[in-house]
Structures are given as structure tokens and as C-alpha cells.
mmCIF file of C-alpha atoms and ligand atoms in Angstrom:
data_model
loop_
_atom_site.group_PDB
_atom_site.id
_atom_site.type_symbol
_atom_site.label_atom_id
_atom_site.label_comp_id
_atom_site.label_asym_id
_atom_site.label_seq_id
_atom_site.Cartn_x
_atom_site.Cartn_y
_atom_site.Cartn_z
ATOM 1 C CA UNK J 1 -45.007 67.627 50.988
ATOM 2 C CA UNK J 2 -48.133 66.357 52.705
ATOM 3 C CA UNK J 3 -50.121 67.837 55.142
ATOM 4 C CA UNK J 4 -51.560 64.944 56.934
ATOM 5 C CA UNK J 5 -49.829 61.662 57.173
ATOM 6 C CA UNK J 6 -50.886 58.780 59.167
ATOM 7 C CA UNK J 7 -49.782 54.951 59.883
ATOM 8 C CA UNK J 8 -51.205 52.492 61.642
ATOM 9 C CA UNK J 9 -53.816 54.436 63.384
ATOM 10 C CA UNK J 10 -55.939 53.112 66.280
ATOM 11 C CA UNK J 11 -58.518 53.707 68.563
ATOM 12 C CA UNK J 12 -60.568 52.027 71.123
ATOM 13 C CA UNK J 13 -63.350 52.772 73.363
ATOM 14 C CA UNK J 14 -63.243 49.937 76.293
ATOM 15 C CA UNK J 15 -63.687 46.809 74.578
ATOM 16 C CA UNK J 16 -64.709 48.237 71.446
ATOM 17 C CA UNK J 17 -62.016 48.894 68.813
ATOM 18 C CA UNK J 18 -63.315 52.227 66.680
ATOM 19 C CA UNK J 19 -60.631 52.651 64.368
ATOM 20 C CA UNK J 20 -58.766 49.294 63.525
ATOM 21 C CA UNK J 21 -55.258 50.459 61.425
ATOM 22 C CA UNK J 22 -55.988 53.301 59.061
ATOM 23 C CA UNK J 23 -53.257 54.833 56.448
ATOM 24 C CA UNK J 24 -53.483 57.939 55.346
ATOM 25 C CA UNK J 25 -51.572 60.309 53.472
ATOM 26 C CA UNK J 26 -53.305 63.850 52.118
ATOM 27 C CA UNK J 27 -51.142 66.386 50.283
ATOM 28 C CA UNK J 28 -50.734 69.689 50.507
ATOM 29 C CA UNK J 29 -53.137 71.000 48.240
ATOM 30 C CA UNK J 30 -55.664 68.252 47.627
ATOM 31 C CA UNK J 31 -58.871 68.456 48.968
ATOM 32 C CA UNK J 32 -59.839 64.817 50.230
ATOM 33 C CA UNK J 33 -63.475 64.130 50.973
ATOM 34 C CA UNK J 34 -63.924 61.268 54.041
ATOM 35 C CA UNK J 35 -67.062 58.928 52.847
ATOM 36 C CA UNK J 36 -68.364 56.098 55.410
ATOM 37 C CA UNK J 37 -71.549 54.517 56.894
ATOM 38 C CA UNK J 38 -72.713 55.846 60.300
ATOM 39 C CA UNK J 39 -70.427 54.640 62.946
ATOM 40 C CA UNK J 40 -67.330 53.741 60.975
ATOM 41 C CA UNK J 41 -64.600 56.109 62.352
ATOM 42 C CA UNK J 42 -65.169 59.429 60.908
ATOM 43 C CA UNK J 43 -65.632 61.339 63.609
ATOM 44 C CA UNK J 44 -63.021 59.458 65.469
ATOM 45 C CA UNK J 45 -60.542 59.785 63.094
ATOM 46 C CA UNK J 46 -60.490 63.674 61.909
ATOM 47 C CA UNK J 47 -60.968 64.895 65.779
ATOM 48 C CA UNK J 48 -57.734 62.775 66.235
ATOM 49 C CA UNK J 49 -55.982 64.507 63.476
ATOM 50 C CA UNK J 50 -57.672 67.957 64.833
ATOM 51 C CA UNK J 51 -56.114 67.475 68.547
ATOM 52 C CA UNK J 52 -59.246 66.849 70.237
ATOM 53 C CA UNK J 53 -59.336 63.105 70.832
ATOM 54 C CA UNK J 54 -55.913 60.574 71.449
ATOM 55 C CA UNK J 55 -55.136 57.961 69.541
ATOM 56 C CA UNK J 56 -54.534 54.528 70.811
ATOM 57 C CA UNK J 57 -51.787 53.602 68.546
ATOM 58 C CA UNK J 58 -50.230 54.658 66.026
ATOM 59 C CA UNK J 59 -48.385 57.626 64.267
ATOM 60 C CA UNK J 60 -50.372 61.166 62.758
ATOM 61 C CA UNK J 61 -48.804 64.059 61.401
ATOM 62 C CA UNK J 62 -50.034 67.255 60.661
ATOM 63 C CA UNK J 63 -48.924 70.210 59.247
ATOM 64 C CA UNK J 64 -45.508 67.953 60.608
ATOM 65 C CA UNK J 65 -46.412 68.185 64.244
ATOM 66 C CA UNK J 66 -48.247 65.757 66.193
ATOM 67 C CA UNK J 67 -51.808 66.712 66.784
ATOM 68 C CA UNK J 68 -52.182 65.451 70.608
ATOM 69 C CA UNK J 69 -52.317 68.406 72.908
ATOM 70 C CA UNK J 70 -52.747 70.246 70.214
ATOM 71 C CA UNK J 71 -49.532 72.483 69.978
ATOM 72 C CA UNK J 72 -50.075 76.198 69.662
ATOM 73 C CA UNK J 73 -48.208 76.418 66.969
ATOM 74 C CA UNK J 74 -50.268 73.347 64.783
ATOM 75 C CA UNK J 75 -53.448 75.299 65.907
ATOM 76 C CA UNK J 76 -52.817 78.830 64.240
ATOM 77 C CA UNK J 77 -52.332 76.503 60.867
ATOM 78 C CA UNK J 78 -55.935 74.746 60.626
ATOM 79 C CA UNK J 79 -58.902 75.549 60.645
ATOM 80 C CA UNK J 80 -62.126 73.739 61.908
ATOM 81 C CA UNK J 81 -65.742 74.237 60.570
ATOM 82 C CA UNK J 82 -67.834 72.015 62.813
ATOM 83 C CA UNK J 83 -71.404 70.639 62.026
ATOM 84 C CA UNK J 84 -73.174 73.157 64.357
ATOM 85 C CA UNK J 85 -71.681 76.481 65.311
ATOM 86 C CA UNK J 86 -74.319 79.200 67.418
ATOM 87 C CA UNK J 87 -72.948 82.734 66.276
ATOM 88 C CA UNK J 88 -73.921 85.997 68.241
ATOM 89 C CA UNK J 89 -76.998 86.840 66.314
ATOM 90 C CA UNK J 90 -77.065 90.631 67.043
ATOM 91 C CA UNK J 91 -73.382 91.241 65.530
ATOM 92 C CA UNK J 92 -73.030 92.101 62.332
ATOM 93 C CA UNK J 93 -70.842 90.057 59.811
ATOM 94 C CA UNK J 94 -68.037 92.485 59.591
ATOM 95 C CA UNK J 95 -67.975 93.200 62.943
ATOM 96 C CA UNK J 96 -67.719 89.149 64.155
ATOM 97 C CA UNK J 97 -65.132 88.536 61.274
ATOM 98 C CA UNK J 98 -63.054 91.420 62.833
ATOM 99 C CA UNK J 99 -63.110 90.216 66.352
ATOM 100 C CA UNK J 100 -61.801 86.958 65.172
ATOM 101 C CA UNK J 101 -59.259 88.621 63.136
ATOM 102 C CA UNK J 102 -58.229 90.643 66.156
ATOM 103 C CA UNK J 103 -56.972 87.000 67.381
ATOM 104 C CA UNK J 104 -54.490 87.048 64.569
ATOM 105 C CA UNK J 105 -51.015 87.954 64.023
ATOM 106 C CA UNK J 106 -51.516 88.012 60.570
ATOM 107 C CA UNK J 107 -55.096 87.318 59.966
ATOM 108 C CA UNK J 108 -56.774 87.433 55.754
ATOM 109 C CA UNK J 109 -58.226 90.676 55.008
ATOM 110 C CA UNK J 110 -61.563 90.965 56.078
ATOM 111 C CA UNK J 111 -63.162 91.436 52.644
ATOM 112 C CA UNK J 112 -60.924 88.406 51.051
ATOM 113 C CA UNK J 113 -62.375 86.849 53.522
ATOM 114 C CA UNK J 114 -66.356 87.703 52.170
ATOM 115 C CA UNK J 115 -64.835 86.958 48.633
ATOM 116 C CA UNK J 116 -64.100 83.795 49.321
ATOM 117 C CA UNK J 117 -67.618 82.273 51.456
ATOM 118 C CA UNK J 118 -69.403 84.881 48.503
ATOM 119 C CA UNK J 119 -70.717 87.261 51.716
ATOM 120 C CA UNK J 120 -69.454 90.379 50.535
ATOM 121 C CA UNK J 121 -72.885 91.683 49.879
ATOM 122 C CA UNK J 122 -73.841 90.789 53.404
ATOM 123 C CA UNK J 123 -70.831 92.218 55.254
ATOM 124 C CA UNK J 124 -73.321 94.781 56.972
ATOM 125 C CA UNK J 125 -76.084 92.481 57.943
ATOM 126 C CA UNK J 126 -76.904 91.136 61.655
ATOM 127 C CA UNK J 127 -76.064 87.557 61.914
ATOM 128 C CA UNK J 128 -80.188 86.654 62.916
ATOM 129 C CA UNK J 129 -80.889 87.958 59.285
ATOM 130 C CA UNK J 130 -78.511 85.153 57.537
ATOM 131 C CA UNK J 131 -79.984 82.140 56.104
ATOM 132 C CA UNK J 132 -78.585 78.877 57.490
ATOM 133 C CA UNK J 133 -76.689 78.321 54.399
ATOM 134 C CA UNK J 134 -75.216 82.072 54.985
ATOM 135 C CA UNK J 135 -74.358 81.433 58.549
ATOM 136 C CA UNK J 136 -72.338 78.097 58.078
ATOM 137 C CA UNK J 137 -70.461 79.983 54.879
ATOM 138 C CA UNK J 138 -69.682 82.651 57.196
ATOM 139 C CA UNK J 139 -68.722 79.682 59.770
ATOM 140 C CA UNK J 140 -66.210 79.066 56.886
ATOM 141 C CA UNK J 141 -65.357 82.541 56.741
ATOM 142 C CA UNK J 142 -64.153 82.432 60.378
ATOM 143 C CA UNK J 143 -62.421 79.440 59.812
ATOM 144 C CA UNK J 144 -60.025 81.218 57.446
ATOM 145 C CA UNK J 145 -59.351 84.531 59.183
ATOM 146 C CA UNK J 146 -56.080 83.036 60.311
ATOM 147 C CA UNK J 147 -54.996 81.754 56.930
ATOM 148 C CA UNK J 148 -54.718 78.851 57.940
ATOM 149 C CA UNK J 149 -53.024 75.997 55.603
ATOM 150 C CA UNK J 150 -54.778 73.107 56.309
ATOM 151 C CA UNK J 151 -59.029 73.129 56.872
ATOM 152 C CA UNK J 152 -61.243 70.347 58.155
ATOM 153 C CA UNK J 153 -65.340 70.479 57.284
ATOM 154 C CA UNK J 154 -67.208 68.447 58.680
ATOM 155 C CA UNK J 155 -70.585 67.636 56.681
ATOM 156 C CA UNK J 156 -70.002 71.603 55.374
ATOM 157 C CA UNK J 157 -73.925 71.139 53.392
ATOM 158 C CA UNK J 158 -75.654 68.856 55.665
ATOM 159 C CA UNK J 159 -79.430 70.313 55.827
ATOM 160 C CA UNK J 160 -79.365 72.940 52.975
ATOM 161 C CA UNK J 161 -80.817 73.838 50.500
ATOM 162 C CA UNK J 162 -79.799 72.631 46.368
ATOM 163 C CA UNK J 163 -78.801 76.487 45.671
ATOM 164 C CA UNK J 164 -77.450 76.632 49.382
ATOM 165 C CA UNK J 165 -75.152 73.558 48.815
ATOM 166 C CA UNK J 166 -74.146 75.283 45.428
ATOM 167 C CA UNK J 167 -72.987 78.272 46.975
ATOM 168 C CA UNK J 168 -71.124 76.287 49.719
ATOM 169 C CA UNK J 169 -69.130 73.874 47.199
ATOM 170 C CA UNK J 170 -67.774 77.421 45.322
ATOM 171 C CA UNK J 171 -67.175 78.600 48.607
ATOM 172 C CA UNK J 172 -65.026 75.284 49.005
ATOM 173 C CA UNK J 173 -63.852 75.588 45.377
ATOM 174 C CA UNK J 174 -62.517 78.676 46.349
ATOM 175 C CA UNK J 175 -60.473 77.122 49.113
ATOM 176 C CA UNK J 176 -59.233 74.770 47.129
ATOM 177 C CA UNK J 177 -58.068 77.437 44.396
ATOM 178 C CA UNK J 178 -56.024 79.154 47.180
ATOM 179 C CA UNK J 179 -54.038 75.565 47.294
ATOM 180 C CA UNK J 180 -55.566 75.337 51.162
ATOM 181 C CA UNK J 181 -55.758 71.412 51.665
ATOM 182 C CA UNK J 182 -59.253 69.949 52.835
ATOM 183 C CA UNK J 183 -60.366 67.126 54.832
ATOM 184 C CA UNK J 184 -63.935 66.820 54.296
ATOM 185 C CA UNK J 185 -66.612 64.893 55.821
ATOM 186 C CA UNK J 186 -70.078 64.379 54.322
ATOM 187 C CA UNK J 187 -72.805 61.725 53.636
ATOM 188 C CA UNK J 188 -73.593 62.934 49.983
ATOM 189 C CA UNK J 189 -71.826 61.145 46.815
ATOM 190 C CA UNK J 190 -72.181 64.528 44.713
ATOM 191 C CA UNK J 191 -70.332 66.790 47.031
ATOM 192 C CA UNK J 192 -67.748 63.957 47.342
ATOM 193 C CA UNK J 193 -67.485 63.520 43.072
ATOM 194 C CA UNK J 194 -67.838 67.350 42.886
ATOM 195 C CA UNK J 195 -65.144 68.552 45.810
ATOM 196 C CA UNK J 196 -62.876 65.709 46.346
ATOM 197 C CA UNK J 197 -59.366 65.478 44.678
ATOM 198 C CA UNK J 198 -59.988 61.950 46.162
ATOM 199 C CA UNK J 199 -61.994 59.939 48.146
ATOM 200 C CA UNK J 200 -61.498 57.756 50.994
ATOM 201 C CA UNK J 201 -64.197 55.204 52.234
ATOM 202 C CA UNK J 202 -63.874 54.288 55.781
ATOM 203 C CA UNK J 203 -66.108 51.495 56.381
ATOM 204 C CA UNK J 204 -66.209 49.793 60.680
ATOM 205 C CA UNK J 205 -62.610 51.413 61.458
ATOM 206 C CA UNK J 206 -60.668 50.270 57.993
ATOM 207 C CA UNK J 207 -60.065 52.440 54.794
ATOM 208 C CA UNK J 208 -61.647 49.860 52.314
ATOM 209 C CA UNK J 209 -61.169 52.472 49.035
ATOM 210 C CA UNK J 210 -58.870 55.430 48.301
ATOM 211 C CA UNK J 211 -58.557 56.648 45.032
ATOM 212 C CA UNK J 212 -60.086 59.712 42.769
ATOM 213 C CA UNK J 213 -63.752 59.960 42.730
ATOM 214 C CA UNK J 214 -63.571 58.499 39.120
ATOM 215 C CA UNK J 215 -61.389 55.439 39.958
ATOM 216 C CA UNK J 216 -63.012 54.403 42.867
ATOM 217 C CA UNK J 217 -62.940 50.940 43.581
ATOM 218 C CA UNK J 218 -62.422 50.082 39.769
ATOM 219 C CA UNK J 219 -65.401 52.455 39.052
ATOM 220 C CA UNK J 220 -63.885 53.583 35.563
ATOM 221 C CA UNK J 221 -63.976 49.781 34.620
ATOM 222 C CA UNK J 222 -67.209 48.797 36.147
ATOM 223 C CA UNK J 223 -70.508 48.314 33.860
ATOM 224 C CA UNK J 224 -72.291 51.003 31.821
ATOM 225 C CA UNK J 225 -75.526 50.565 32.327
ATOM 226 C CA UNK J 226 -77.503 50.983 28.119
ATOM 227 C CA UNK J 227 -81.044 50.977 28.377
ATOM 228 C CA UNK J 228 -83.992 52.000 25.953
ATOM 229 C CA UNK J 229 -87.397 50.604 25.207
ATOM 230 C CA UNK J 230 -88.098 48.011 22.025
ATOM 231 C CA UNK J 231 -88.726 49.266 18.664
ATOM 232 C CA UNK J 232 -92.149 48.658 17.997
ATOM 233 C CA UNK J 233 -92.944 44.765 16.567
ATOM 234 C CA UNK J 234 -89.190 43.920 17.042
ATOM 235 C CA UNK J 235 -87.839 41.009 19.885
ATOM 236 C CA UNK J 236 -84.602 40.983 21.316
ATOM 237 C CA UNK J 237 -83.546 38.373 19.305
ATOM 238 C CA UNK J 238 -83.411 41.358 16.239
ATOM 239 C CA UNK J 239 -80.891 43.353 18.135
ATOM 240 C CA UNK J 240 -77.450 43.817 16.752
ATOM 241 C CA UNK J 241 -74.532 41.962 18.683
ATOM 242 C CA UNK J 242 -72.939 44.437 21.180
ATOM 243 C CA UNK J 243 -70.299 44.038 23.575
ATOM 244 C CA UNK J 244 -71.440 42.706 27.306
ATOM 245 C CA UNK J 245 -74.628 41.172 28.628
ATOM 246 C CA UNK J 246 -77.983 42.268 27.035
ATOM 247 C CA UNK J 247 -81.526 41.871 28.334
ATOM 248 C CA UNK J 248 -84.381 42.195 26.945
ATOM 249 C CA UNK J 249 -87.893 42.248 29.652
ATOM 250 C CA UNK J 250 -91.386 43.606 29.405
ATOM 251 C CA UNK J 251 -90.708 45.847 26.233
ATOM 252 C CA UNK J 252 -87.321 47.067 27.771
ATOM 253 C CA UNK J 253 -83.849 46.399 26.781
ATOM 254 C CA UNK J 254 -80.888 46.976 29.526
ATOM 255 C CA UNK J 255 -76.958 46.510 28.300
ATOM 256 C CA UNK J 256 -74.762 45.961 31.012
ATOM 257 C CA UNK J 257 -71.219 47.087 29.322
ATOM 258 C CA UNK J 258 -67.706 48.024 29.897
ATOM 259 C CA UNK J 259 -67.081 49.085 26.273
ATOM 260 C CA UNK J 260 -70.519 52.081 26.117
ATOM 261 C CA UNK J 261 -68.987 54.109 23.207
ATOM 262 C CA UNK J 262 -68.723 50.600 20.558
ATOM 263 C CA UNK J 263 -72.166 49.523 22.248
ATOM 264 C CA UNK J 264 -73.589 52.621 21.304
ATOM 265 C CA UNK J 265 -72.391 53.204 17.921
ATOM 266 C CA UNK J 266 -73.429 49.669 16.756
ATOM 267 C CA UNK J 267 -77.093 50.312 18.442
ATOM 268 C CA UNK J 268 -77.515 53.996 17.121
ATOM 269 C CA UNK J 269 -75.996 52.436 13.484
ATOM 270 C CA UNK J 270 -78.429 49.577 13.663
ATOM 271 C CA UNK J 271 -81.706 51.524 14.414
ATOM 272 C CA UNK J 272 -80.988 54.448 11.915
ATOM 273 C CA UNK J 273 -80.418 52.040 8.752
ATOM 274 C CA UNK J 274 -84.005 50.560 9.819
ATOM 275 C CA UNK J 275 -85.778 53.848 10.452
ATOM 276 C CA UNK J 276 -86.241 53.165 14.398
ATOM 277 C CA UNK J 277 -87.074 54.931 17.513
ATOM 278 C CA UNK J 278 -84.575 53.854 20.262
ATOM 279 C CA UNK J 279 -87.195 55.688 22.805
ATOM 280 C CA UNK J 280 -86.068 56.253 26.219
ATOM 281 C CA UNK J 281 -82.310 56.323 25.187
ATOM 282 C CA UNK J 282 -80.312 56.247 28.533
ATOM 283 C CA UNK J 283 -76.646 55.761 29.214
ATOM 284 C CA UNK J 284 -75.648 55.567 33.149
ATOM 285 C CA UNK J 285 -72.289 54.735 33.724
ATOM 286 C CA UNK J 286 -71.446 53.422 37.543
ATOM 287 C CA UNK J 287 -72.267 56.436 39.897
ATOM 288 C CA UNK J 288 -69.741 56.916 43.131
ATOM 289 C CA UNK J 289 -73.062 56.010 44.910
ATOM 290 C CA UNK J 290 -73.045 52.708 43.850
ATOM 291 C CA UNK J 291 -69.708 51.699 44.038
ATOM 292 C CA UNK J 292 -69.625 53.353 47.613
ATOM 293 C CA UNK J 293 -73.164 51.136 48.350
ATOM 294 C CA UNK J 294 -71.000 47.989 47.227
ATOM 295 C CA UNK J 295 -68.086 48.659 49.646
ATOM 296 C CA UNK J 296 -70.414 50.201 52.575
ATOM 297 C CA UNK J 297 -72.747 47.022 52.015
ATOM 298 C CA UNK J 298 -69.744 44.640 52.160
ATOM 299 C CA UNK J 299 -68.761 45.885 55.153
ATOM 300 C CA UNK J 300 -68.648 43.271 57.517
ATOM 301 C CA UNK J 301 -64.873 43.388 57.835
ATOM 302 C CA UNK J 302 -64.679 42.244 61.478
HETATM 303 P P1 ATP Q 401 -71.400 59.248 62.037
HETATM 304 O O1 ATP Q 401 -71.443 59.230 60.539
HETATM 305 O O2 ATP Q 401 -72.626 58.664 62.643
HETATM 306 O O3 ATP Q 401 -71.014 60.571 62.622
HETATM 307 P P2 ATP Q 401 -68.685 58.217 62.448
HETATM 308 O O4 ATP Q 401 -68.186 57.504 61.226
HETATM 309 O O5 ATP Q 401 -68.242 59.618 62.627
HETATM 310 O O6 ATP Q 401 -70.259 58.136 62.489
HETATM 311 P P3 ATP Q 401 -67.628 57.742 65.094
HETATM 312 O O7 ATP Q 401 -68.461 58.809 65.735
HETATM 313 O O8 ATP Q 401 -66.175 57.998 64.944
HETATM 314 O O9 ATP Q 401 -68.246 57.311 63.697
HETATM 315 O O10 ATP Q 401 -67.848 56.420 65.945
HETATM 316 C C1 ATP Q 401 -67.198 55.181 65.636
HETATM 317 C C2 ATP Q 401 -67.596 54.143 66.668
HETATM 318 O O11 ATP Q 401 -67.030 54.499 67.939
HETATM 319 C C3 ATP Q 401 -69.086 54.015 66.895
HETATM 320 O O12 ATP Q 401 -69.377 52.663 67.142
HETATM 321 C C4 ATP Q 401 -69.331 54.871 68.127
HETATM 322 O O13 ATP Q 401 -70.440 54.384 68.850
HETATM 323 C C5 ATP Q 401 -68.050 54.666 68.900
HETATM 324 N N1 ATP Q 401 -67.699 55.858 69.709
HETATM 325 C C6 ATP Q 401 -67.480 57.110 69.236
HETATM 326 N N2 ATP Q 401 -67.153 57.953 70.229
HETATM 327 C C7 ATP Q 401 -67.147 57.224 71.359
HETATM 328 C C8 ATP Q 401 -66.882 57.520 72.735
HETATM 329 N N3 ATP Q 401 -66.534 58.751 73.121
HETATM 330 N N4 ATP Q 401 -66.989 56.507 73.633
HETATM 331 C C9 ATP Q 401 -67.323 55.271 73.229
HETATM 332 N N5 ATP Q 401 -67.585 54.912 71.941
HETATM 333 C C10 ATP Q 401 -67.506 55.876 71.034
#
């Protein structure tokens, strides 16, 4: 089954043409993380699937229904953590969770609810006294009261904190251990590698990449990147053969390779029968930042 599907998807503003023809297909389960430069069609595209703006052309399922006018029955199945939510301050955190639970039928038990954003210890606190990164967990939190099946977050870490973010991605971990399915937005690469089931890079209204974080784009057959500095009174004319491109500048040696493990050994093998110091030893295979610079930075696809 799959909770969002969508073909041919369009959307224009007057003369200009937002989203240009976007596939999609999420399923139920997965947690898929939305990457793109600013203006591409991210916005456009999950408040489409969320109800709140029409489409042009095209067809978009979710949760089976079709989001325009955003049936009643669609909207008790998702929920919707925006970038900037204003809370009642003087409530408490139980008592805010319960009035949205009193919306309901059959809404997650309130200290579930805690479990899962990691609030329980706060449960009696006034809103005003939560940091930011508590108040957009508990944002979360009132996302979920309704159990819903399907939950959109859009930039869920935008602003916080390292230990803040940290707390938010188990908080998101713990959605996605409940088998909720997630559309995420966000502008950082290690939310998307450490969240997303798989990516999807919309770059000026087209999906240009949509794999796993790890496959992106051919990232698990791009380059390794080798690099260390010169053994003392040796050139890079002494340095064993190694598969892929080596050079050797200003003391320092780089190895551009597809094949790290055999380039290692043969280094490692080479320096250690000659007693040398391979100082600065650094391996750095292709980071989902720069294959997503590479297909943002390609982007003129008009
Ligand atoms: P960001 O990362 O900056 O939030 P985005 O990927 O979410 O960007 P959108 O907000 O969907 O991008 O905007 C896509 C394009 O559509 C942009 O060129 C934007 O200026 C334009 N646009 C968005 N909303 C409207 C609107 N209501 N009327 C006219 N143009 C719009």
C-alpha cells in the first residue's frame, strides 16, 4: 500500500509554472525526507498533498482520497507540524495535549503521547517555560493526538540547537518505529541521511533524484576521496600503484577512488613495510551534501 501517490503533478502561479510534472509514490511506512534549493516546489508541493493549496494538473492521492477540499475524513488521518506554531504559553503541557485530545474520537493516550516527543518529564510545566526545541517536540506531540497514519514536518529542526535537533530526530525515530509514514521537509543533509528511508531532490518544479540516502544519484559509486600528507623525503613518484587518480601537491597526496578498501590496503601495506607515517590519514567517501550540491547546482532544467 502507499500512502501518498502522485502523477503528473502541476502547478502554476500566473505565468509562472511552480511545479512542472512531479511523480511520487511514498509507502506506508517509509519516512521520505523532501531536499531542494529555495524556491523549487517544496512548499508547493506538500501543502498540495496536505489540502491547503490546488493543483493545476494532475492526479494526488493520499491516505486514497484526494487531498483538495480536504475531506473530513483524510484530515483525522494526518497530521501537520508546521515551521512556526504560537502555543498558549500559560497552559500547561498536559493540560494543552488534553484539549486537543478532547477533539478526538479516539485520540493516543496522553502520556504515549510524552513518550514519544521524550516530554514526559515536562508534562506539568507551563508552555512559556519550554525551550524552543521543547515547544516544537510538543508541536509534534499535538500532531499525533489523533493517531494519525500519515505526518508531514516541515523543516521539524530548523533553528535548534545540536542536542535540540538530537532529541527531535528520536522524537521522529520514534514515529517512524510506530510504522507512521513521514513526509519531511528540511534544508540539512544530516537529518535527511539520518531520518529518511529515502530522499527526493526537487530542484525548479522537477524531481531530479529519488533514491535511499546512500544511493543517491549514484552516490555509492561516486569517488572516495584518500588523502594524507607525504612521508618525509619521499615524492609522489615513490607511491605504490592504487586504483583511480592520485595527486600529489604541496606535501599532500589526495586519491580520488571508487575501489577505497584495495586503495587502502595497498597504501597502509606499502608504508608499514617502510616504517612510515601516513600523517593526516583521511578517508571521505561522497557525502549526500555533495551529491545534492551537484544536482541543486545543475539545476537549470528550464
Ligand atoms: P523554500 O525552500 O524557500 O521554502 P520551496 O521549495 O518551498 O522554497 P515554494 O514556496 O513552493 O518553494 O515556491 C516555488 C515557486 O513558486 C517560487 O518561485 C515561489 O516564488 C512561487 N510561489 C510560491 N507560492 C506562490 C504564490 N502563492 N503565488 C505566486 N507564486 C508563488
Amino acid at each position: 500500500m502507499s500512502a501518498i501517490v502522485v502523477e503528473g503533478l502541476r502547478k502554476q502561479y500566473g505565468d509562472h509554472e511552480a511545479v512542472r510534472g512531479i511523480d511520487l509514490e511514498v509507502a506506508d511506512g517509509q519516512v521520505v525526507c523532501l531536499l531542494g534549493p529555495n524556491g523549487a516546489g517544496k512548499t508547493t508541493t506538500v501543502e498540495i498533498l496536505e489540502g491547503y493549496r490546488n493543483r493545476t494538473a494532475g492526479t494526488v492521492r493520499v491516505l486514497g482520497f484526494d487531498p483538495a477540499g480536504q475531506p473530513l475524513a483524510l484530515r483525522q488521518r494526518i497530521g501537520i507540524v508546521l515551521q512556526e506554531c504560537a502555543l498558549p504559553a500559560d497552559l500547561r503541557v498536559a493540560e494543552l495535549l488534553d484539549a486537543y485530545r478532547d477533539y478526538y474520537p479516539h485520540p493516543r493516550p496522553r502520556d504515549e503521547l510524552l513518550d514519544i516527543v521524550e516530554l514526559r518529564g515536562e508534562s506539568a510545566a507551563p508552555i512559556k517555560a519550554l525551550s524552543g526545541g521543547q515547544q516544537r517536540r510538543l508541536d509534534l506531540a499535538l500532531a499525533l493526538t489523533g493517531d494519525p497514519d500519515l505526518v508531514f514536518l516541515d523543516e521539524p529542526t530548523t533553528g535548534f540547537d545540536p542536542a535540540a535537533r538530537r532529541r527531535c530526530w528520536a522524537a521522529i525515530r520514534n514515529l517512524a518505529a510506530l510504522d507512521k509514514t513521514v513526509l519531511l521537509t528540511t534544508h540539512y543533509m544530516d537529518e535527511a541521511q539520518e531520518l529518511a528511508d529515502r530522499v527526493a531532490v526537487l530542484v525548479d518544479g522537477l524531481i531530479v533524484a529519488d533514491d535511499a540516502p546512500h544511493r543517491l544519484a549514484g552516490r555509492h559509486l561516486a569517488p572516495t576521496h584518500v588523502s594524507f600528507h607525504l612521508p618525509e623525503g619521499r615524492s609522489g613518484d615513490d607511491l605504490p600503484a592504487v586504483p583511480g587518480e592520485i595527486a600529489a601537491e604541496g606535501g599532500k597526496v589526495m586519491i580520488a577512488t571508487r575501489e577505497p578498501d584495495v586503495a587502502l590496503y595497498t597504501l597502509l601495506a606499502w608504508a608499514r613495510r617502510r616504517h612510515l607515517d601516513l600523517s593526516g590519514l583521511a578517508v571521505a567517501p561522497p557525502t549526500l551534501e555533495d551529491i545534492y550540491l551537484a544536482l541543486a547546482g545543475s539545476g537549470a532544467t528550464r
